[in-house]
mmCIF file of C-alpha atoms and ligand atoms in Angstrom:
data_model
loop_
_atom_site.group_PDB
_atom_site.id
_atom_site.type_symbol
_atom_site.label_atom_id
_atom_site.label_comp_id
_atom_site.label_asym_id
_atom_site.label_seq_id
_atom_site.Cartn_x
_atom_site.Cartn_y
_atom_site.Cartn_z
ATOM 1 C CA MET N 84 100.004 127.884 39.081
ATOM 2 C CA THR N 85 100.603 127.940 35.374
ATOM 3 C CA ALA N 86 98.295 130.206 33.454
ATOM 4 C CA SER N 87 97.929 131.822 30.107
ATOM 5 C CA ALA N 88 97.493 135.410 29.087
ATOM 6 C CA PHE N 89 96.276 137.312 26.068
ATOM 7 C CA ALA N 90 98.913 139.754 24.989
ATOM 8 C CA ALA N 91 99.175 142.538 22.378
ATOM 9 C CA THR N 92 102.146 141.155 20.474
ATOM 10 C CA LEU N 93 104.050 142.897 17.694
ATOM 11 C CA TYR N 94 105.199 140.654 14.835
ATOM 12 C CA GLY N 95 106.416 143.356 12.460
ATOM 13 C CA PRO N 96 105.495 146.821 11.195
ATOM 14 C CA GLU N 97 101.742 147.401 11.692
ATOM 15 C CA ASP N 98 101.282 143.762 12.613
ATOM 16 C CA LEU N 99 99.956 143.761 16.173
ATOM 17 C CA ARG N 100 97.994 140.704 17.234
ATOM 18 C CA MET N 101 96.249 139.552 20.376
ATOM 19 C CA VAL N 102 98.001 136.276 21.049
ATOM 20 C CA GLU N 103 97.687 133.677 23.784
ATOM 21 C CA ARG N 104 100.868 133.401 25.828
ATOM 22 C CA PRO N 105 101.457 130.636 28.334
ATOM 23 C CA LEU N 106 102.860 131.721 31.678
ATOM 24 C CA GLY N 107 104.915 129.194 33.559
ATOM 25 C CA LEU N 108 105.156 128.830 37.284
ATOM 26 C CA LEU N 109 105.768 132.094 39.060
ATOM 27 C CA ASP N 110 109.446 132.542 39.880
ATOM 28 C CA PRO N 111 110.602 133.274 43.426
ATOM 29 C CA GLY N 112 110.663 136.993 44.181
ATOM 30 C CA MET N 113 108.069 137.724 41.503
ATOM 31 C CA VAL N 114 104.400 138.600 41.584
ATOM 32 C CA ARG N 115 101.753 137.873 38.962
ATOM 33 C CA VAL N 116 99.652 140.890 38.006
ATOM 34 C CA ARG N 117 96.232 140.956 36.385
ATOM 35 C CA PHE N 118 96.170 143.789 33.861
ATOM 36 C CA GLY N 119 94.233 146.821 35.065
ATOM 37 C CA ALA N 120 95.212 149.496 32.555
ATOM 38 C CA GLY N 121 98.035 150.453 30.221
ATOM 39 C CA GLY N 122 98.901 153.697 28.465
ATOM 40 C CA ILE N 123 99.901 153.571 24.810
ATOM 41 C CA CYS N 124 103.185 155.453 24.584
ATOM 42 C CA GLY N 125 104.930 157.196 21.701
ATOM 43 C CA SER N 126 107.596 154.492 21.745
ATOM 44 C CA ASP N 127 104.906 151.775 21.527
ATOM 45 C CA MET N 128 103.596 153.581 18.454
ATOM 46 C CA HIS N 129 107.080 153.789 16.944
ATOM 47 C CA TYR N 130 107.463 150.053 17.450
ATOM 48 C CA TYR N 131 104.024 149.517 15.944
ATOM 49 C CA ARG N 132 104.774 151.502 12.801
ATOM 50 C CA HIS N 133 108.390 150.555 12.142
ATOM 51 C CA ALA N 134 109.096 147.544 14.407
ATOM 52 C CA ARG N 135 111.847 149.686 15.889
ATOM 53 C CA THR N 136 112.309 152.841 17.921
ATOM 54 C CA GLY N 137 115.529 154.808 17.711
ATOM 55 C CA ASP N 138 118.317 152.226 17.799
ATOM 56 C CA PHE N 139 116.155 149.426 19.262
ATOM 57 C CA VAL N 140 115.018 146.913 16.611
ATOM 58 C CA VAL N 141 112.350 144.241 17.125
ATOM 59 C CA THR N 142 113.889 140.931 16.050
ATOM 60 C CA SER N 143 111.337 138.520 17.573
ATOM 61 C CA PRO N 144 107.666 138.903 18.604
ATOM 62 C CA LEU N 145 107.403 141.588 21.267
ATOM 63 C CA VAL N 146 104.563 142.162 23.720
ATOM 64 C CA LEU N 147 104.291 145.949 23.897
ATOM 65 C CA GLY N 148 103.457 148.101 26.906
ATOM 66 C CA HIS N 149 105.449 149.636 29.723
ATOM 67 C CA GLU N 150 102.916 152.023 31.303
ATOM 68 C CA VAL N 151 100.884 149.560 33.306
ATOM 69 C CA ALA N 152 99.018 148.986 36.529
ATOM 70 C CA GLY N 153 96.948 146.113 37.817
ATOM 71 C CA GLU N 154 95.994 143.832 40.653
ATOM 72 C CA ILE N 155 98.294 141.244 42.178
ATOM 73 C CA VAL N 156 96.811 137.763 41.852
ATOM 74 C CA GLU N 157 99.716 135.617 43.017
ATOM 75 C CA ILE N 158 102.821 136.105 45.142
ATOM 76 C CA GLY N 159 106.055 134.230 44.547
ATOM 77 C CA SER N 160 108.065 132.766 47.392
ATOM 78 C CA GLY N 161 110.170 135.227 49.320
ATOM 79 C CA VAL N 162 108.052 138.263 48.477
ATOM 80 C CA THR N 163 107.225 140.461 51.445
ATOM 81 C CA GLY N 164 105.166 143.624 51.714
ATOM 82 C CA LEU N 165 102.787 142.698 48.893
ATOM 83 C CA ALA N 166 99.704 140.502 48.881
ATOM 84 C CA ALA N 167 97.189 139.114 46.434
ATOM 85 C CA GLY N 168 94.482 141.730 45.905
ATOM 86 C CA ASP N 169 96.874 144.687 46.141
ATOM 87 C CA HIS N 170 96.546 147.278 43.402
ATOM 88 C CA VAL N 171 99.923 148.296 42.048
ATOM 89 C CA ALA N 172 101.530 150.665 39.591
ATOM 90 C CA VAL N 173 104.259 148.655 37.864
ATOM 91 C CA ASN N 174 107.614 150.282 37.212
ATOM 92 C CA PRO N 175 108.713 148.798 33.869
ATOM 93 C CA SER N 176 112.406 149.013 34.829
ATOM 94 C CA ARG N 177 114.286 146.179 36.435
ATOM 95 C CA TRP N 178 117.568 147.570 37.730
ATOM 96 C CA CYS N 179 120.398 145.399 38.974
ATOM 97 C CA GLY N 180 121.155 147.696 41.926
ATOM 98 C CA THR N 181 124.817 146.699 41.971
ATOM 99 C CA CYS N 182 126.515 148.166 38.868
ATOM 100 C CA VAL N 183 128.448 151.438 39.038
ATOM 101 C CA ARG N 184 125.581 153.504 37.589
ATOM 102 C CA CYS N 185 123.041 151.984 39.978
ATOM 103 C CA ARG N 186 125.306 152.622 42.930
ATOM 104 C CA GLU N 187 125.726 156.277 41.998
ATOM 105 C CA GLY N 188 121.934 156.665 41.905
ATOM 106 C CA ARG N 189 121.468 156.734 38.149
ATOM 107 C CA GLU N 190 119.470 153.531 37.908
ATOM 108 C CA ASN N 191 117.999 154.490 34.529
ATOM 109 C CA LEU N 192 121.506 153.998 33.123
ATOM 110 C CA CYS N 193 121.923 150.577 34.759
ATOM 111 C CA GLU N 194 124.281 148.434 32.728
ATOM 112 C CA ASN N 195 122.074 145.387 33.253
ATOM 113 C CA ILE N 196 118.663 147.017 32.954
ATOM 114 C CA TYR N 197 115.639 145.182 31.662
ATOM 115 C CA PHE N 198 112.733 147.322 30.577
ATOM 116 C CA MET N 199 109.279 145.948 29.833
ATOM 117 C CA GLY N 200 108.106 145.983 26.232
ATOM 118 C CA SER N 201 111.501 147.027 24.916
ATOM 119 C CA ALA N 202 113.700 145.615 22.169
ATOM 120 C CA SER N 203 116.809 147.213 23.698
ATOM 121 C CA LYS N 204 118.019 143.725 24.672
ATOM 122 C CA THR N 205 117.805 140.322 23.018
ATOM 123 C CA PRO N 206 115.881 138.315 24.011
ATOM 124 C CA HIS N 207 113.446 141.201 24.371
ATOM 125 C CA MET N 208 111.781 141.793 27.720
ATOM 126 C CA GLN N 209 108.084 141.311 27.131
ATOM 127 C CA GLY N 210 105.709 144.142 27.959
ATOM 128 C CA GLY N 211 102.624 144.601 30.053
ATOM 129 C CA PHE N 212 99.825 144.781 27.475
ATOM 130 C CA ALA N 213 98.846 141.305 28.583
ATOM 131 C CA SER N 214 95.899 140.101 30.623
ATOM 132 C CA LEU N 215 98.401 138.630 33.097
ATOM 133 C CA PHE N 216 102.092 139.384 33.461
ATOM 134 C CA ASP N 217 104.864 138.834 35.981
ATOM 135 C CA ALA N 218 106.968 141.508 37.670
ATOM 136 C CA THR N 219 109.516 141.625 40.447
ATOM 137 C CA ALA N 220 108.269 142.803 43.808
ATOM 138 C CA ALA N 221 110.611 145.801 43.512
ATOM 139 C CA GLN N 222 108.781 146.940 40.372
ATOM 140 C CA CYS N 223 105.462 147.230 42.198
ATOM 141 C CA VAL N 224 104.308 150.354 43.993
ATOM 142 C CA LYS N 225 101.090 149.895 45.920
ATOM 143 C CA VAL N 226 98.276 152.334 45.168
ATOM 144 C CA PRO N 227 94.953 152.874 46.945
ATOM 145 C CA LYS N 228 92.057 150.854 45.550
ATOM 146 C CA GLU N 229 90.067 154.044 44.938
ATOM 147 C CA LEU N 230 92.643 155.186 42.375
ATOM 148 C CA SER N 231 91.782 154.162 38.819
ATOM 149 C CA PHE N 232 94.189 151.761 37.152
ATOM 150 C CA ALA N 233 94.400 154.225 34.247
ATOM 151 C CA ALA N 234 95.748 156.965 36.526
ATOM 152 C CA ALA N 235 98.173 154.543 38.180
ATOM 153 C CA ALA N 236 99.457 153.370 34.788
ATOM 154 C CA LEU N 237 100.354 156.932 33.862
ATOM 155 C CA ALA N 238 102.926 157.117 36.663
ATOM 156 C CA GLU N 239 105.409 155.906 34.057
ATOM 157 C CA PRO N 240 105.164 158.813 31.591
ATOM 158 C CA LEU N 241 104.914 161.214 34.534
ATOM 159 C CA ALA N 242 108.182 159.788 35.891
ATOM 160 C CA VAL N 243 109.830 160.351 32.488
ATOM 161 C CA CYS N 244 108.833 164.016 32.693
ATOM 162 C CA LEU N 245 109.837 164.498 36.330
ATOM 163 C CA HIS N 246 113.239 163.137 35.368
ATOM 164 C CA ALA N 247 113.518 165.479 32.372
ATOM 165 C CA VAL N 248 112.718 168.488 34.540
ATOM 166 C CA ALA N 249 115.250 167.310 37.126
ATOM 167 C CA ARG N 250 117.848 167.095 34.354
ATOM 168 C CA ALA N 251 117.110 170.728 33.455
ATOM 169 C CA GLY N 252 118.282 171.862 36.894
ATOM 170 C CA GLU N 253 116.766 174.778 38.776
ATOM 171 C CA MET N 254 113.328 175.602 37.290
ATOM 172 C CA ASP N 255 112.010 178.019 39.902
ATOM 173 C CA GLY N 256 111.198 181.364 38.272
ATOM 174 C CA ARG N 257 112.586 180.224 34.925
ATOM 175 C CA ARG N 258 111.006 180.299 31.513
ATOM 176 C CA ALA N 259 110.808 177.102 29.514
ATOM 177 C CA ILE N 260 110.012 176.363 25.904
ATOM 178 C CA LEU N 261 108.969 172.935 24.819
ATOM 179 C CA PHE N 262 109.003 171.372 21.360
ATOM 180 C CA GLY N 263 106.386 168.676 20.833
ATOM 181 C CA ALA N 264 102.913 168.707 22.423
ATOM 182 C CA GLY N 265 102.370 164.954 22.745
ATOM 183 C CA PRO N 266 101.671 163.374 26.137
ATOM 184 C CA ILE N 267 105.316 163.614 27.236
ATOM 185 C CA GLY N 268 105.484 167.261 26.174
ATOM 186 C CA LEU N 269 102.266 168.087 27.998
ATOM 187 C CA LEU N 270 103.293 166.266 31.176
ATOM 188 C CA THR N 271 106.715 167.940 31.029
ATOM 189 C CA MET N 272 104.886 171.256 30.889
ATOM 190 C CA LEU N 273 102.912 170.346 34.022
ATOM 191 C CA CYS N 274 106.086 169.134 35.782
ATOM 192 C CA ALA N 275 107.985 172.305 34.841
ATOM 193 C CA LYS N 276 105.178 174.386 36.345
ATOM 194 C CA LEU N 277 105.140 172.187 39.424
ATOM 195 C CA ALA N 278 108.881 172.862 39.761
ATOM 196 C CA GLY N 279 108.201 176.590 39.674
ATOM 197 C CA ALA N 280 108.659 177.583 36.022
ATOM 198 C CA SER N 281 107.250 181.075 35.573
ATOM 199 C CA GLU N 282 106.188 180.563 31.962
ATOM 200 C CA VAL N 283 106.020 177.620 29.600
ATOM 201 C CA ALA N 284 105.682 177.943 25.834
ATOM 202 C CA VAL N 285 104.689 174.946 23.707
ATOM 203 C CA VAL N 286 105.601 174.536 20.042
ATOM 204 C CA ASP N 287 104.193 171.945 17.645
ATOM 205 C CA ILE N 288 103.182 171.459 14.007
ATOM 206 C CA ALA N 289 99.615 170.318 14.734
ATOM 207 C CA ALA N 290 96.688 172.456 15.833
ATOM 208 C CA ALA N 291 94.796 169.927 17.980
ATOM 209 C CA PRO N 292 97.625 169.149 20.447
ATOM 210 C CA LEU N 293 98.415 172.863 20.728
ATOM 211 C CA ALA N 294 94.804 173.650 21.607
ATOM 212 C CA PHE N 295 95.021 170.880 24.213
ATOM 213 C CA ALA N 296 98.246 172.404 25.599
ATOM 214 C CA GLU N 297 96.505 175.756 25.907
ATOM 215 C CA ARG N 298 93.634 174.215 27.859
ATOM 216 C CA LEU N 299 96.179 172.529 30.163
ATOM 217 C CA GLY N 300 97.758 175.878 30.977
ATOM 218 C CA ALA N 301 100.472 176.617 28.393
ATOM 219 C CA ASP N 302 101.323 180.332 28.545
ATOM 220 C CA HIS N 303 102.120 180.506 24.841
ATOM 221 C CA VAL N 304 101.469 178.084 22.010
ATOM 222 C CA VAL N 305 103.192 178.365 18.648
ATOM 223 C CA ASP N 306 102.177 176.517 15.488
ATOM 224 C CA VAL N 307 105.222 176.077 13.249
ATOM 225 C CA SER N 308 103.484 174.018 10.567
ATOM 226 C CA GLY N 309 103.702 176.983 8.152
ATOM 227 C CA GLY N 310 107.219 178.109 9.120
ATOM 228 C CA ASP N 311 109.036 179.343 12.186
ATOM 229 C CA GLU N 312 108.135 183.037 11.995
ATOM 230 C CA GLY N 313 105.914 182.791 15.088
ATOM 231 C CA LEU N 314 108.727 181.095 16.962
ATOM 232 C CA ARG N 315 111.284 183.731 15.987
ATOM 233 C CA ASP N 316 108.824 186.399 17.044
ATOM 234 C CA LEU N 317 108.275 184.774 20.455
ATOM 235 C CA SER N 318 112.028 184.213 21.001
ATOM 236 C CA ALA N 319 112.620 187.903 20.261
ATOM 237 C CA ARG N 320 110.159 188.904 22.989
ATOM 238 C CA ARG N 321 110.995 186.197 25.526
ATOM 239 C CA SER N 322 114.229 184.787 26.819
ATOM 240 C CA PHE N 323 113.893 181.050 27.493
ATOM 241 C CA ASP N 324 116.244 179.581 30.071
ATOM 242 C CA VAL N 325 115.422 175.974 29.283
ATOM 243 C CA ALA N 326 114.288 174.233 26.097
ATOM 244 C CA PHE N 327 112.834 170.719 26.174
ATOM 245 C CA GLU N 328 113.019 168.804 22.892
ATOM 246 C CA VAL N 329 110.200 166.273 23.013
ATOM 247 C CA SER N 330 109.303 165.861 19.349
ATOM 248 C CA GLY N 331 112.152 163.496 18.550
ATOM 249 C CA THR N 332 112.923 165.338 15.308
ATOM 250 C CA PRO N 333 116.102 167.065 14.113
ATOM 251 C CA ALA N 334 113.931 170.129 13.366
ATOM 252 C CA GLY N 335 112.766 170.164 16.975
ATOM 253 C CA LEU N 336 116.336 169.962 18.260
ATOM 254 C CA ALA N 337 117.445 172.678 15.843
ATOM 255 C CA SER N 338 114.613 174.919 17.074
ATOM 256 C CA ALA N 339 115.433 174.154 20.704
ATOM 257 C CA ILE N 340 119.062 175.162 20.163
ATOM 258 C CA ALA N 341 117.952 178.299 18.327
ATOM 259 C CA GLY N 342 115.144 179.182 20.738
ATOM 260 C CA VAL N 343 116.945 178.904 24.084
ATOM 261 C CA ARG N 344 118.839 181.914 25.456
ATOM 262 C CA ARG N 345 122.624 182.141 25.446
ATOM 263 C CA GLY N 346 123.965 180.074 28.318
ATOM 264 C CA GLY N 347 120.697 178.159 28.535
ATOM 265 C CA THR N 348 119.960 174.455 28.844
ATOM 266 C CA VAL N 349 118.534 172.121 26.201
ATOM 267 C CA VAL N 350 117.123 168.793 27.370
ATOM 268 C CA GLN N 351 116.675 166.071 24.744
ATOM 269 C CA ILE N 352 113.756 163.828 25.750
ATOM 270 C CA GLY N 353 112.318 162.900 22.349
ATOM 271 C CA ASN N 354 113.610 159.682 20.838
ATOM 272 C CA LEU N 355 115.460 160.769 17.695
ATOM 273 C CA ALA N 356 116.077 158.411 14.811
ATOM 274 C CA GLY N 357 119.307 156.434 15.127
ATOM 275 C CA GLY N 358 122.395 157.443 13.195
ATOM 276 C CA MET N 359 123.730 160.821 12.071
ATOM 277 C CA LEU N 360 121.415 163.827 12.142
ATOM 278 C CA PRO N 361 121.860 167.365 10.868
ATOM 279 C CA VAL N 362 121.709 169.812 13.779
ATOM 280 C CA PRO N 363 123.219 173.299 14.212
ATOM 281 C CA ALA N 364 125.801 171.920 16.623
ATOM 282 C CA ASN N 365 128.123 174.921 16.491
ATOM 283 C CA ALA N 366 125.543 177.001 18.369
ATOM 284 C CA VAL N 367 126.003 174.653 21.336
ATOM 285 C CA MET N 368 129.496 176.125 21.518
ATOM 286 C CA SER N 369 128.856 179.742 20.568
ATOM 287 C CA LYS N 370 125.831 180.081 22.881
ATOM 288 C CA GLU N 371 127.609 177.993 25.519
ATOM 289 C CA LEU N 372 124.583 175.737 25.945
ATOM 290 C CA ASP N 373 124.205 172.802 28.276
ATOM 291 C CA LEU N 374 122.864 170.064 26.017
ATOM 292 C CA LYS N 375 121.590 167.185 28.150
ATOM 293 C CA GLY N 376 119.925 163.877 27.432
ATOM 294 C CA SER N 377 117.074 162.553 29.516
ATOM 295 C CA PHE N 378 116.399 158.821 29.402
ATOM 296 C CA ARG N 379 113.537 157.168 31.253
ATOM 297 C CA PHE N 380 113.716 157.755 35.061
ATOM 298 C CA GLY N 381 115.016 156.457 38.352
ATOM 299 C CA ALA N 382 113.644 157.330 41.766
ATOM 300 C CA GLU N 383 111.120 159.583 40.036
ATOM 301 C CA TYR N 384 108.814 156.589 39.536
ATOM 302 C CA ALA N 385 107.832 156.423 43.205
ATOM 303 C CA ARG N 386 107.463 160.197 43.290
ATOM 304 C CA ALA N 387 105.195 160.067 40.230
ATOM 305 C CA VAL N 388 102.940 157.547 41.948
ATOM 306 C CA SER N 389 102.655 159.707 45.060
ATOM 307 C CA LEU N 390 101.939 162.830 42.996
ATOM 308 C CA ILE N 391 99.122 160.993 41.232
ATOM 309 C CA VAL N 392 97.719 159.600 44.479
ATOM 310 C CA SER N 393 97.854 163.017 46.195
ATOM 311 C CA GLY N 394 96.317 164.798 43.200
ATOM 312 C CA GLY N 395 99.443 166.924 42.716
ATOM 313 C CA VAL N 396 99.307 166.118 38.997
ATOM 314 C CA ASP N 397 96.033 165.164 37.344
ATOM 315 C CA VAL N 398 97.281 162.762 34.672
ATOM 316 C CA MET N 399 93.730 161.837 33.652
ATOM 317 C CA LYS N 400 93.389 165.241 31.989
ATOM 318 C CA LEU N 401 95.520 163.826 29.188
ATOM 319 C CA VAL N 402 93.421 160.748 28.558
ATOM 320 C CA THR N 403 91.312 161.172 25.438
ATOM 321 C CA ALA N 404 90.102 157.570 25.095
ATOM 322 C CA GLU N 405 89.953 154.264 26.954
ATOM 323 C CA ARG N 406 89.665 151.011 25.010
ATOM 324 C CA PRO N 407 89.664 147.370 26.139
ATOM 325 C CA LEU N 408 92.978 145.523 25.915
ATOM 326 C CA ALA N 409 91.319 143.037 23.531
ATOM 327 C CA ASP N 410 90.912 145.903 21.044
ATOM 328 C CA ALA N 411 94.572 146.960 21.242
ATOM 329 C CA PRO N 412 95.153 146.830 17.450
ATOM 330 C CA GLU N 413 92.307 149.322 16.853
ATOM 331 C CA ALA N 414 93.334 151.391 19.871
ATOM 332 C CA PHE N 415 96.795 151.825 18.338
ATOM 333 C CA LEU N 416 95.265 153.256 15.161
ATOM 334 C CA LEU N 417 93.275 155.699 17.287
ATOM 335 C CA ALA N 418 96.372 156.658 19.295
ATOM 336 C CA LEU N 419 98.290 157.350 16.087
ATOM 337 C CA ASP N 420 95.732 159.948 15.002
ATOM 338 C CA ARG N 421 96.985 163.134 16.636
ATOM 339 C CA SER N 422 93.924 165.080 15.454
ATOM 340 C CA ARG N 423 91.768 162.941 17.776
ATOM 341 C CA SER N 424 94.075 161.547 20.449
ATOM 342 C CA VAL N 425 96.424 162.728 23.144
ATOM 343 C CA LYS N 426 96.655 159.675 25.384
ATOM 344 C CA VAL N 427 94.858 156.421 24.719
ATOM 345 C CA VAL N 428 94.653 154.005 27.630
ATOM 346 C CA LEU N 429 93.905 150.293 27.380
ATOM 347 C CA THR N 430 91.703 148.887 30.125
ATOM 348 C CA ALA N 431 90.914 145.382 31.331
ATOM 349 C CA SER N 432 87.487 145.287 29.698
HETATM 350 ZN ZN1 ZN T 704 106.185 155.455 27.795
HETATM 351 ZN ZN1 ZN T 705 122.649 148.383 37.557
#
């Protein structure tokens, strides 16, 4: 069947519109999903404000959204194991499965990857903030009907954080320090604890997210809005084995390099601006640091879904507001206000 959807479509900086989008016939191997819920991500907000994120530039209208879940309404030919009526968490990544990176198990680095709601490729792959959207069967992970769509949608950011912690290596009994207390920072904190971290410190420049981090179980919170004295003080008392940079700022990376112990590991998760950035790179050598990037996720997506279903991680603790998809433009403004919002989730109605 052909159909049409209403989709939160970005036309340029701060120009997000709900637009009708025709959907053609469903392709073989694909399923059509009715939107259940979608988390607004930091990268969605970057796109919203600047029509770009990092090195990815929006050059034609882009439907945002890559943290989505919903109900299957139609099955394309050749699809097995899924049926209309199934509730699914939708992995936004479409990996080729055959390139060198895929074959070595690093699917997030797939040379032919398509990622929903991303301008990394042209034409852009449209996102999931749409009342109906199509996905491959491989993208869909079935979830129990009792699970809220909002919780299922948050498998995506949880997978990002599971991957970041995996990149850090052994966490058991280690101390971690984390720069940036947004949703990814907070979920990384929970994942680090799940992996056995003995202590996690959280650093930010805003009071509200730090208070939230404390309620979620941060062992130390440090506000560096007035300078980094508190951070220097903490680093003098505590030796941090791993630093996670989640703020996506050169200052955050500089602090991560300064704050981690000699021989420690720094994981860059935050999406820094493209181009050259000033960072104290020599300390990577003199402290013999392992500086690692962490980009999206691979097999962690399925693990994230099972952790949410089993209650191993309560992602709903991060949700500060739910708004209908039709109100996406207003919901983005709310999400951008860090004094009021941690995670804003769009819902079907
Ligand atoms: Zn995201
Ligand atoms: Zn591949």
